[in-house]
GROMACS .gro file of C-alpha atoms in nm:
model
  187
    1MET     CA    1  21.545 -15.376 -10.083
    2GLN     CA    2  21.851 -15.468 -10.286
    3LYS     CA    3  21.646 -15.471 -10.610
    4ILE     CA    4  21.535 -15.112 -10.546
    5ASN     CA    5  21.894 -14.999 -10.484
    6SER     CA    6  22.010 -15.187 -10.798
    7GLN     CA    7  21.742 -15.004 -11.000
    8LEU     CA    8  21.836 -14.662 -10.853
    9ASN     CA    9  22.202 -14.731 -10.925
   10LYS     CA   10  22.121 -14.836 -11.281
   11LYS     CA   11  21.907 -14.530 -11.331
   12GLU     CA   12  22.173 -14.291 -11.209
   13LEU     CA   13  22.445 -14.472 -11.402
   14ARG     CA   14  22.236 -14.466 -11.718
   15ARG     CA   15  22.181 -14.093 -11.680
   16THR     CA   16  22.556 -14.027 -11.629
   17LEU     CA   17  22.668 -14.240 -11.922
   18LEU     CA   18  22.405 -14.100 -12.159
   19GLN     CA   19  22.511 -13.743 -12.065
   20LYS     CA   20  22.873 -13.832 -12.132
   21ARG     CA   21  22.785 -13.991 -12.470
   22GLN     CA   22  22.570 -13.692 -12.572
   23SER     CA   23  22.855 -13.452 -12.479
   24MET     CA   24  23.099 -13.599 -12.738
   25THR     CA   25  23.170 -13.374 -13.034
   26LEU     CA   26  23.051 -13.502 -13.371
   27LEU     CA   27  23.413 -13.554 -13.478
   28GLU     CA   28  23.498 -13.755 -13.160
   29TRP     CA   29  23.175 -13.963 -13.207
   30ARG     CA   30  23.256 -14.028 -13.573
   31GLU     CA   31  23.621 -14.126 -13.509
   32LYS     CA   32  23.529 -14.359 -13.219
   33SER     CA   33  23.248 -14.512 -13.419
   34ASP     CA   34  23.480 -14.579 -13.710
   35ARG     CA   35  23.746 -14.741 -13.488
   36LEU     CA   36  23.474 -14.949 -13.320
   37THR     CA   37  23.343 -15.061 -13.664
   38THR     CA   38  23.692 -15.165 -13.770
   39ASN     CA   39  23.735 -15.367 -13.442
   40ILE     CA   40  23.405 -15.546 -13.510
   41GLN     CA   41  23.511 -15.617 -13.870
   42ASN     CA   42  23.837 -15.766 -13.748
   43SER     CA   43  23.679 -15.995 -13.487
   44VAL     CA   44  23.668 -16.367 -13.555
   45ILE     CA   45  23.311 -16.395 -13.421
   46PHE     CA   46  23.193 -16.137 -13.684
   47ASN     CA   47  23.380 -16.298 -13.970
   48GLN     CA   48  23.236 -16.638 -13.897
   49ALA     CA   49  22.877 -16.511 -13.892
   50ASN     CA   50  22.642 -16.502 -14.191
   51THR     CA   51  22.320 -16.374 -14.046
   52ILE     CA   52  22.371 -16.087 -13.805
   53LEU     CA   53  22.118 -15.892 -13.599
   54ALA     CA   54  22.223 -15.530 -13.547
   55PHE     CA   55  22.090 -15.186 -13.470
   56PHE     CA   56  22.056 -14.841 -13.622
   57SER     CA   57  22.239 -14.578 -13.417
   58PHE     CA   58  22.012 -14.381 -13.184
   59ARG     CA   59  22.091 -14.102 -12.937
   60GLN     CA   60  22.460 -14.099 -13.032
   61GLU     CA   61  22.510 -14.474 -12.994
   62PRO     CA   62  22.814 -14.596 -13.190
   63ASP     CA   63  22.743 -14.568 -13.559
   64ILE     CA   64  22.848 -14.902 -13.712
   65SER     CA   65  22.629 -14.863 -14.024
   66SER     CA   66  22.922 -14.899 -14.268
   67LEU     CA   67  22.918 -15.268 -14.169
   68TYR     CA   68  22.569 -15.300 -14.321
   69THR     CA   69  22.701 -15.253 -14.679
   70ASN     CA   70  22.875 -15.591 -14.647
   71THR     CA   71  22.667 -15.794 -14.889
   72ASN     CA   72  22.831 -16.120 -14.778
   73LYS     CA   73  22.624 -16.087 -14.460
   74ARG     CA   74  22.248 -16.104 -14.411
   75TRP     CA   75  22.140 -15.821 -14.184
   76GLY     CA   76  21.843 -15.807 -13.943
   77PHE     CA   77  21.716 -15.514 -13.743
   78PRO     CA   78  21.460 -15.487 -13.467
   79ARG     CA   79  21.112 -15.344 -13.479
   80CYS     CA   80  20.925 -15.284 -13.151
   81SER     CA   81  20.598 -15.471 -13.139
   82GLY     CA   82  20.423 -15.430 -12.804
   83LYS     CA   83  20.684 -15.524 -12.543
   84SER     CA   84  20.884 -15.738 -12.786
   85LEU     CA   85  21.142 -15.704 -13.056
   86VAL     CA   86  21.061 -15.851 -13.401
   87TRP     CA   87  21.362 -15.899 -13.630
   88HIS     CA   88  21.333 -15.817 -13.997
   89SER     CA   89  21.573 -15.863 -14.283
   90TRP     CA   90  21.710 -15.537 -14.420
   91GLN     CA   91  21.940 -15.425 -14.700
   92PRO     CA   92  22.073 -15.071 -14.767
   93ASP     CA   93  21.812 -14.998 -15.035
   94ASP     CA   94  21.518 -15.112 -14.819
   95THR     CA   95  21.260 -14.884 -14.661
   96ILE     CA   96  21.307 -14.772 -14.303
   97ASN     CA   97  21.054 -14.618 -14.066
   98ILE     CA   98  21.078 -14.418 -13.746
   99GLY     CA   99  20.912 -14.642 -13.488
  100ALA     CA  100  20.849 -14.649 -13.114
  101TYR     CA  101  21.067 -14.404 -12.913
  102GLY     CA  102  21.187 -14.240 -13.239
  103ILE     CA  103  21.414 -14.537 -13.323
  104THR     CA  104  21.478 -14.622 -13.690
  105GLU     CA  105  21.344 -14.965 -13.778
  106PRO     CA  106  21.270 -15.179 -14.088
  107HIS     CA  107  20.930 -15.173 -14.258
  108HIS     CA  108  20.678 -15.399 -14.084
  109GLU     CA  109  20.628 -15.600 -14.400
  110ALA     CA  110  20.999 -15.675 -14.443
  111PRO     CA  111  21.081 -16.051 -14.419
  112ILE     CA  112  21.113 -16.178 -14.059
  113ILE     CA  113  21.440 -16.347 -13.957
  114GLU     CA  114  21.385 -16.673 -13.767
  115ILE     CA  115  21.589 -16.776 -13.460
  116GLU     CA  116  21.762 -17.068 -13.630
  117GLU     CA  117  21.897 -16.839 -13.906
  118VAL     CA  118  22.083 -16.609 -13.666
  119ASP     CA  119  22.461 -16.646 -13.608
  120LEU     CA  120  22.545 -16.327 -13.419
  121ILE     CA  121  22.368 -16.040 -13.236
  122LEU     CA  122  22.530 -15.693 -13.214
  123LEU     CA  123  22.371 -15.511 -12.919
  124PRO     CA  124  22.361 -15.142 -12.845
  125CYS     CA  125  22.456 -15.062 -12.484
  126VAL     CA  126  22.443 -14.758 -12.264
  127GLY     CA  127  22.715 -14.938 -12.069
  128CYS     CA  128  22.878 -15.277 -12.030
  129ASP     CA  129  23.106 -15.435 -11.774
  130VAL     CA  130  23.402 -15.669 -11.804
  131GLN     CA  131  23.180 -15.967 -11.711
  132GLY     CA  132  22.964 -15.885 -12.017
  133TYR     CA  133  22.662 -15.747 -11.833
  134ARG     CA  134  22.484 -15.479 -12.031
  135LEU     CA  135  22.306 -15.160 -11.922
  136GLY     CA  136  22.037 -15.056 -12.167
  137TYR     CA  137  21.775 -14.781 -12.165
  138GLY     CA  138  21.567 -14.958 -11.902
  139GLY     CA  139  21.273 -15.079 -12.117
  140GLY     CA  140  21.374 -15.446 -12.088
  141TYR     CA  141  21.331 -15.519 -12.458
  142TYR     CA  142  21.673 -15.677 -12.505
  143ASP     CA  143  21.653 -15.856 -12.160
  144ARG     CA  144  21.325 -16.021 -12.258
  145PHE     CA  145  21.461 -16.102 -12.601
  146LEU     CA  146  21.789 -16.256 -12.477
  147ASN     CA  147  21.609 -16.462 -12.213
  148SER     CA  148  21.350 -16.604 -12.448
  149PRO     CA  149  21.384 -16.967 -12.567
  150GLY     CA  150  21.614 -17.016 -12.856
  151TRP     CA  151  21.796 -16.684 -12.822
  152LYS     CA  152  21.996 -16.773 -12.504
  153THR     CA  153  22.259 -16.969 -12.705
  154LYS     CA  154  22.322 -16.708 -12.980
  155SER     CA  155  22.662 -16.531 -12.996
  156THR     CA  156  22.645 -16.176 -12.870
  157ILE     CA  157  22.869 -15.869 -12.899
  158GLY     CA  158  22.803 -15.562 -12.685
  159VAL     CA  159  22.890 -15.250 -12.882
  160VAL     CA  160  22.993 -14.966 -12.652
  161PHE     CA  161  23.226 -14.671 -12.630
  162ASP     CA  162  23.525 -14.731 -12.405
  163PHE     CA  163  23.425 -14.471 -12.148
  164ALA     CA  164  23.107 -14.681 -12.086
  165TYR     CA  165  23.301 -15.012 -12.054
  166LEU     CA  166  23.309 -15.046 -11.673
  167SER     CA  167  23.460 -15.279 -11.418
  168GLN     CA  168  23.117 -15.371 -11.277
  169LEU     CA  169  22.749 -15.288 -11.323
  170PRO     CA  170  22.460 -15.347 -11.084
  171VAL     CA  171  22.311 -15.687 -11.190
  172ASP     CA  172  21.958 -15.811 -11.157
  173SER     CA  173  21.826 -16.169 -11.182
  174TRP     CA  174  21.708 -16.122 -11.546
  175ASP     CA  175  22.039 -15.980 -11.663
  176LYS     CA  176  22.231 -16.216 -11.893
  177PRO     CA  177  22.601 -16.155 -11.976
  178LEU     CA  178  22.702 -16.100 -12.337
  179GLU     CA  179  22.962 -16.326 -12.492
  180THR     CA  180  23.193 -16.039 -12.600
  181VAL     CA  181  23.215 -15.661 -12.566
  182ILE     CA  182  23.391 -15.448 -12.828
  183THR     CA  183  23.493 -15.087 -12.788
  184GLU     CA  184  23.692 -14.845 -13.005
  185ASN     CA  185  24.006 -14.923 -12.802
  186ASP     CA  186  24.014 -15.304 -12.860
  187SER     CA  187  24.326 -15.404 -13.045
   0.00000   0.00000   0.00000
């Protein structure tokens, strides 16, 4: 019974947070995204990483795309393949496609990034809590990915707007806390 309640709570919370995110003005979204990007750039964990897995902003997620012009970093982005994420190398001049769910993703023939190459994963979040637990869209793509062999030990940063950084989220057995969460209000 508790699992059902947890799912209902997650569903309701997801809806509320997505509505709040979608209600931001373009100016507010841009300003918060820019501050969040600066906070990521200033983090030790980011500066020590060479190969970073990231995301293209979708449904008014924080836009951290100005990071991707940093040519000292190797960037990887997900492509949905069945129920899994496949990570491809991407540079600003490379082709992008609109994939499953309308999400921007690299071309399917772009080079694949192997687990051992990855130093850091930047994760989009609908919400996060202070323990590092993440609320996503509910498809389980990132949960399966983060719980698969080899990925469990990778450094992770949850990227979320401050209004969605909560004291506690409902947690299920498959949820794995992220190492760090960064918002636009981190100093």
